[in-house]
Short mmCIF file of C-alpha atoms in Angstrom, two decimals:
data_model
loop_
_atom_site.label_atom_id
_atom_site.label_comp_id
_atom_site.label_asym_id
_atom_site.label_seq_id
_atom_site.Cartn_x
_atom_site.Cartn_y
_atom_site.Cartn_z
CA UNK L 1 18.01 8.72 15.76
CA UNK L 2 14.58 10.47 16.46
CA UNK L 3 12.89 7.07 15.42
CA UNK L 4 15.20 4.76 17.45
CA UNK L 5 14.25 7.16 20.65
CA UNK L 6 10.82 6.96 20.01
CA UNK L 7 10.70 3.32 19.52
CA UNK L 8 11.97 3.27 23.13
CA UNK L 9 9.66 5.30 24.45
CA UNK L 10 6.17 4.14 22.96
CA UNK L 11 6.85 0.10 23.84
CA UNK L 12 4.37 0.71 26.13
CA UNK L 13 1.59 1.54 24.34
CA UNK L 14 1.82 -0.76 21.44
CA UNK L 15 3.16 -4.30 20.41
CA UNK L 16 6.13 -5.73 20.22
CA UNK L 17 7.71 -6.92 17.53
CA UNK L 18 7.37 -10.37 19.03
CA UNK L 19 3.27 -10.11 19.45
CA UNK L 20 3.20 -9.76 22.88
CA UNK L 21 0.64 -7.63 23.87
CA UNK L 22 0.34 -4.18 25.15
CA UNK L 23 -2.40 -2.05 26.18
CA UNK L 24 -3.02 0.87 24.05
CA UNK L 25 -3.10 3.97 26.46
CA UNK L 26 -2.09 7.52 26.19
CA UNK L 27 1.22 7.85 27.68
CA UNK L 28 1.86 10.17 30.48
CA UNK L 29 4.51 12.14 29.07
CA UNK L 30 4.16 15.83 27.28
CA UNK L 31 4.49 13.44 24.14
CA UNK L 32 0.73 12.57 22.86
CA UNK L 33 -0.43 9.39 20.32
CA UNK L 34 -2.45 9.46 17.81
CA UNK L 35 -3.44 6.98 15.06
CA UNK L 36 -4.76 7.15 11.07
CA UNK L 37 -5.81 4.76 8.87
CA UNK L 38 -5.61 6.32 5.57
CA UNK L 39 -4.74 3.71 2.72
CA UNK L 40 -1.18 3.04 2.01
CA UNK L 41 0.56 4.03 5.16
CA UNK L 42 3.83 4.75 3.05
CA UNK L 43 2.01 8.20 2.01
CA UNK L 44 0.66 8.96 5.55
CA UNK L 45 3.88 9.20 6.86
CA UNK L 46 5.03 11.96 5.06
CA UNK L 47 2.15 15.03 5.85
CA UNK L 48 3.25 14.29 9.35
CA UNK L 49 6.73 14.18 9.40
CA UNK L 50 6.60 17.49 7.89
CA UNK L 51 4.82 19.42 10.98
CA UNK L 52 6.84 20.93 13.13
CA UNK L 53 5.86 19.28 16.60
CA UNK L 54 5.50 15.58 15.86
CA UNK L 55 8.12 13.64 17.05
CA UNK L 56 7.94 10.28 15.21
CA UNK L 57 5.79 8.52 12.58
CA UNK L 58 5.93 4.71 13.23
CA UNK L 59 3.49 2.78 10.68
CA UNK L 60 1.86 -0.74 11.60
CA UNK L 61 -1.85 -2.52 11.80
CA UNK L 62 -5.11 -2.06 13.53
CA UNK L 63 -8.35 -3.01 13.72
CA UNK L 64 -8.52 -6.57 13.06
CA UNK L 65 -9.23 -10.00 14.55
CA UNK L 66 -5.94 -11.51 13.86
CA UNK L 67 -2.92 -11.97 16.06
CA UNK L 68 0.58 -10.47 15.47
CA UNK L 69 -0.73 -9.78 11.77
CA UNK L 70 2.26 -9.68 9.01
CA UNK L 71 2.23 -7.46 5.79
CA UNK L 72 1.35 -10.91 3.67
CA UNK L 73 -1.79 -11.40 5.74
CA UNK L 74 -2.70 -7.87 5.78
CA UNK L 75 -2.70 -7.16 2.53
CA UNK L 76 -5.03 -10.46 1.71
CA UNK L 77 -7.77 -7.96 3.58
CA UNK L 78 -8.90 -11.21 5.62
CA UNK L 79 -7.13 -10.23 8.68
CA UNK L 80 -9.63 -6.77 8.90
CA UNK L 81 -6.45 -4.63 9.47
CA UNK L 82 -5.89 -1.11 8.88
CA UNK L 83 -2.93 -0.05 7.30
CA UNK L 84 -2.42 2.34 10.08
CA UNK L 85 0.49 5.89 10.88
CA UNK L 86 1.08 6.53 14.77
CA UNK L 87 2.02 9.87 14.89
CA UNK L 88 3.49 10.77 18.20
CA UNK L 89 3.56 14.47 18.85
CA UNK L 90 4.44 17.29 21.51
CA UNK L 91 0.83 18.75 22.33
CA UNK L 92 2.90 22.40 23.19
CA UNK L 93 3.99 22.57 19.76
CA UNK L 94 0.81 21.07 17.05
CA UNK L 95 -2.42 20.25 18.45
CA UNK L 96 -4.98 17.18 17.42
CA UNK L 97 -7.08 19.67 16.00
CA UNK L 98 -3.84 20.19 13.28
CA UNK L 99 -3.15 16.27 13.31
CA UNK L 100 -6.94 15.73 12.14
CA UNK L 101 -6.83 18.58 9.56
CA UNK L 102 -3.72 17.41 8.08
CA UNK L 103 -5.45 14.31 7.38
CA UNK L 104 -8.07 15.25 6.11
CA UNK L 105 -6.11 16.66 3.23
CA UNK L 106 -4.51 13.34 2.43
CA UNK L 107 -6.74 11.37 1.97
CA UNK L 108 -10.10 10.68 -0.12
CA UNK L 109 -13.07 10.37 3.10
CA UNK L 110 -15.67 9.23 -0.02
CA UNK L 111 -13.54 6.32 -0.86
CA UNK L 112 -14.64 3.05 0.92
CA UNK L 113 -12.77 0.02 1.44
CA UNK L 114 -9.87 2.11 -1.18
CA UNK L 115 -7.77 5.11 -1.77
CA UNK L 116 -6.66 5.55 -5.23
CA UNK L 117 -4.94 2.84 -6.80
CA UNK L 118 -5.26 0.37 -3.76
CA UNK L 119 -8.50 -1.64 -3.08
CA UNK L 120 -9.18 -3.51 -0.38
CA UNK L 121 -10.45 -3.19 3.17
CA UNK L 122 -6.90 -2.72 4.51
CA UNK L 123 -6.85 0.98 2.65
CA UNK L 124 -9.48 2.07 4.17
CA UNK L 125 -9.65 5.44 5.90
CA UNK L 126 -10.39 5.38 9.95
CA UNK L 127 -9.38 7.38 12.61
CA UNK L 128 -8.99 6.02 15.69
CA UNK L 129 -9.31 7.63 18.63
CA UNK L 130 -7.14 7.15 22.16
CA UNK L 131 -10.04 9.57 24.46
CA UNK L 132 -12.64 11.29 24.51
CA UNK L 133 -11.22 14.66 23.42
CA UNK L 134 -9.74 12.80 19.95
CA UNK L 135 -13.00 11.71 19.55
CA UNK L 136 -15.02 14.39 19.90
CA UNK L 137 -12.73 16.32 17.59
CA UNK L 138 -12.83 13.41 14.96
CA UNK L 139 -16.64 13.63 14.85
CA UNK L 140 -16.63 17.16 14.75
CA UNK L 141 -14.28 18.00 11.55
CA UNK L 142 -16.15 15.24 9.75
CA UNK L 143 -19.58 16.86 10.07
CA UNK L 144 -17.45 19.71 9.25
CA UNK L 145 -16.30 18.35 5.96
CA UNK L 146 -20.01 16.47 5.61
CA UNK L 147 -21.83 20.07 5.14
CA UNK L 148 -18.46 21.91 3.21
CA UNK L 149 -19.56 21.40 -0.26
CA UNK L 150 -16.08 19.67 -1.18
CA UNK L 151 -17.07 16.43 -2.11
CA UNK L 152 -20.78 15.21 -4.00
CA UNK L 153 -20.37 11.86 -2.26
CA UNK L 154 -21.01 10.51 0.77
CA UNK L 155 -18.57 11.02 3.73
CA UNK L 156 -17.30 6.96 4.64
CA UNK L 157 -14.56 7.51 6.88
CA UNK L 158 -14.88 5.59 10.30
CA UNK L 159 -13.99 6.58 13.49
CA UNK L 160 -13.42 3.78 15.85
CA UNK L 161 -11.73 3.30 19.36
CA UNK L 162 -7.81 2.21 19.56
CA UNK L 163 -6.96 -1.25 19.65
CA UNK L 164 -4.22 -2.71 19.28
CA UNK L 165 -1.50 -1.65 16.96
CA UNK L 166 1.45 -4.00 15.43
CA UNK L 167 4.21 -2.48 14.43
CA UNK L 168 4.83 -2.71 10.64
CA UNK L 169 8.03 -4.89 9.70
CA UNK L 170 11.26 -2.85 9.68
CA UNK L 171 11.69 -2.26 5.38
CA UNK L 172 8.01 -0.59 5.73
CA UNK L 173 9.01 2.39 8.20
CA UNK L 174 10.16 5.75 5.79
CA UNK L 175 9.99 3.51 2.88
CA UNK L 176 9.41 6.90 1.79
CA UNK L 177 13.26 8.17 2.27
CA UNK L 178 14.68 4.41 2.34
CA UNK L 179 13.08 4.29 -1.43
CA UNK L 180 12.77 7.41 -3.03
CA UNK L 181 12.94 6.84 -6.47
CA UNK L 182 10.03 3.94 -6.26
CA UNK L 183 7.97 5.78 -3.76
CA UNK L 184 7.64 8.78 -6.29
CA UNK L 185 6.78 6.67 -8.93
CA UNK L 186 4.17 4.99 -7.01
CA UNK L 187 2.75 8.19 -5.83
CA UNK L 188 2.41 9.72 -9.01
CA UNK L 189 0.94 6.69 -10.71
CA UNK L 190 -1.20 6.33 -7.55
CA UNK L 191 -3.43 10.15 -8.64
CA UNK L 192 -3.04 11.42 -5.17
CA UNK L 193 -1.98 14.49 -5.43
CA UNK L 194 -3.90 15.41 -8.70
CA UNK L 195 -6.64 14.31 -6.60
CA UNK L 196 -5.66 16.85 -3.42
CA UNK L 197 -4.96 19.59 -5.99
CA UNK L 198 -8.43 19.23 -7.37
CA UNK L 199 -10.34 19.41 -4.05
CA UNK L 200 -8.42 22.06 -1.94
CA UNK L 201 -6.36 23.97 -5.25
CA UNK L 202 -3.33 23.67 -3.30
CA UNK L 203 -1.20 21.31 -1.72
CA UNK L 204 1.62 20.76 0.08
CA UNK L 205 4.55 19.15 -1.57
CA UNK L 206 4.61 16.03 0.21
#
């Protein structure tokens, strides 16, 4: 039910399932948007469904040059998409601030154009920014992690300004709980959270 509402509600910020296009704003609501690329958007959903203030995790595509993009064309990496998570969340209850450090722990920021076991250009990580304040914050927590001492390599994550985000074909939203068994699998053969364990000791159970 909370993802049927939601669907309702953020029509107006993305596109339809049809292609038609909608501007990308931040809605004027006490419910805020924000979107992460961070490779395969079946394991993004989960850190963020888990906080207590986000509403709905809806994954989809940005950040390429083709229209009304499918998963097929996607995942050639010749449409430049992101696979991307919109997390829409009550600002009174989890901030960006939390948003940005929660992804930050679930993904690998020296990894470019892949995250674990997926290559291509449509894994990579980007965080794309709605305003000014998401921005600012983005750049921030990456010079942050830049001068931490937690990783030896370079620091490739982008940070880029919205565009416009497709929503994901229907089997693709909380493949997570739709698929358990398979997701696990994947995620275990995937290193992820061997990798997370190794970099901040501990780790949610996502």
């Amino acid at each position: 039910m909370k993802k049927l509402f939601i669907l309702l509600v953020i029509i107006s910020v993305s596109c339809g399932p049809n292609g038609e296009e909608i501007p990308v704003t931040q809605m004027e609501t006490k419910y805020k948007i924000a979107y992460f690329a961070g490779g395969c958007f079946w394991c993004m959903e989960p850190p963020f469904d888990e906080l207590n203030g986000v509403i709905s995790t809806i994954v989809g595509y940005m950040g390429g040059h083709v229209e009304n993009p499918t998963y097929e064309i996607v995942l050639t990496g010749k449409s430049g998409h992101a696979e991307v998570v919109q997390v829409t969340y009550d600002e009174n209850l989890v901030a960006y601030s939390k948003l940005i450090e929660v992804y930050w722990r679930n993904i690998d920021p020296t990894a470019l154009n892949y995250q674990f076991n997926d290559y291509g250009s449509q894994y990579r990580t980007e965080i794309f920014y709605l305003n000014e304040d998401q921005k600012n914050i983005a750049i921030r927590t990456r010079k942050e992690l830049e001068v931490s001492g937690k990783f030896s390599e370079p620091i490739v994550t982008g940070i880029s300004k919205a565009e416009k985000f497709y929503i994901a074909e229907d089997y693709h939203q909380d493949y997570y709980m739709k698929n358990n068994l398979k997701y696990g699998i994947y995620k275990k053969a995937s290193g992820r959270e061997d990798f997370f364990k190794q970099i901040w000791e501990e780790i949610d159970s996502y």
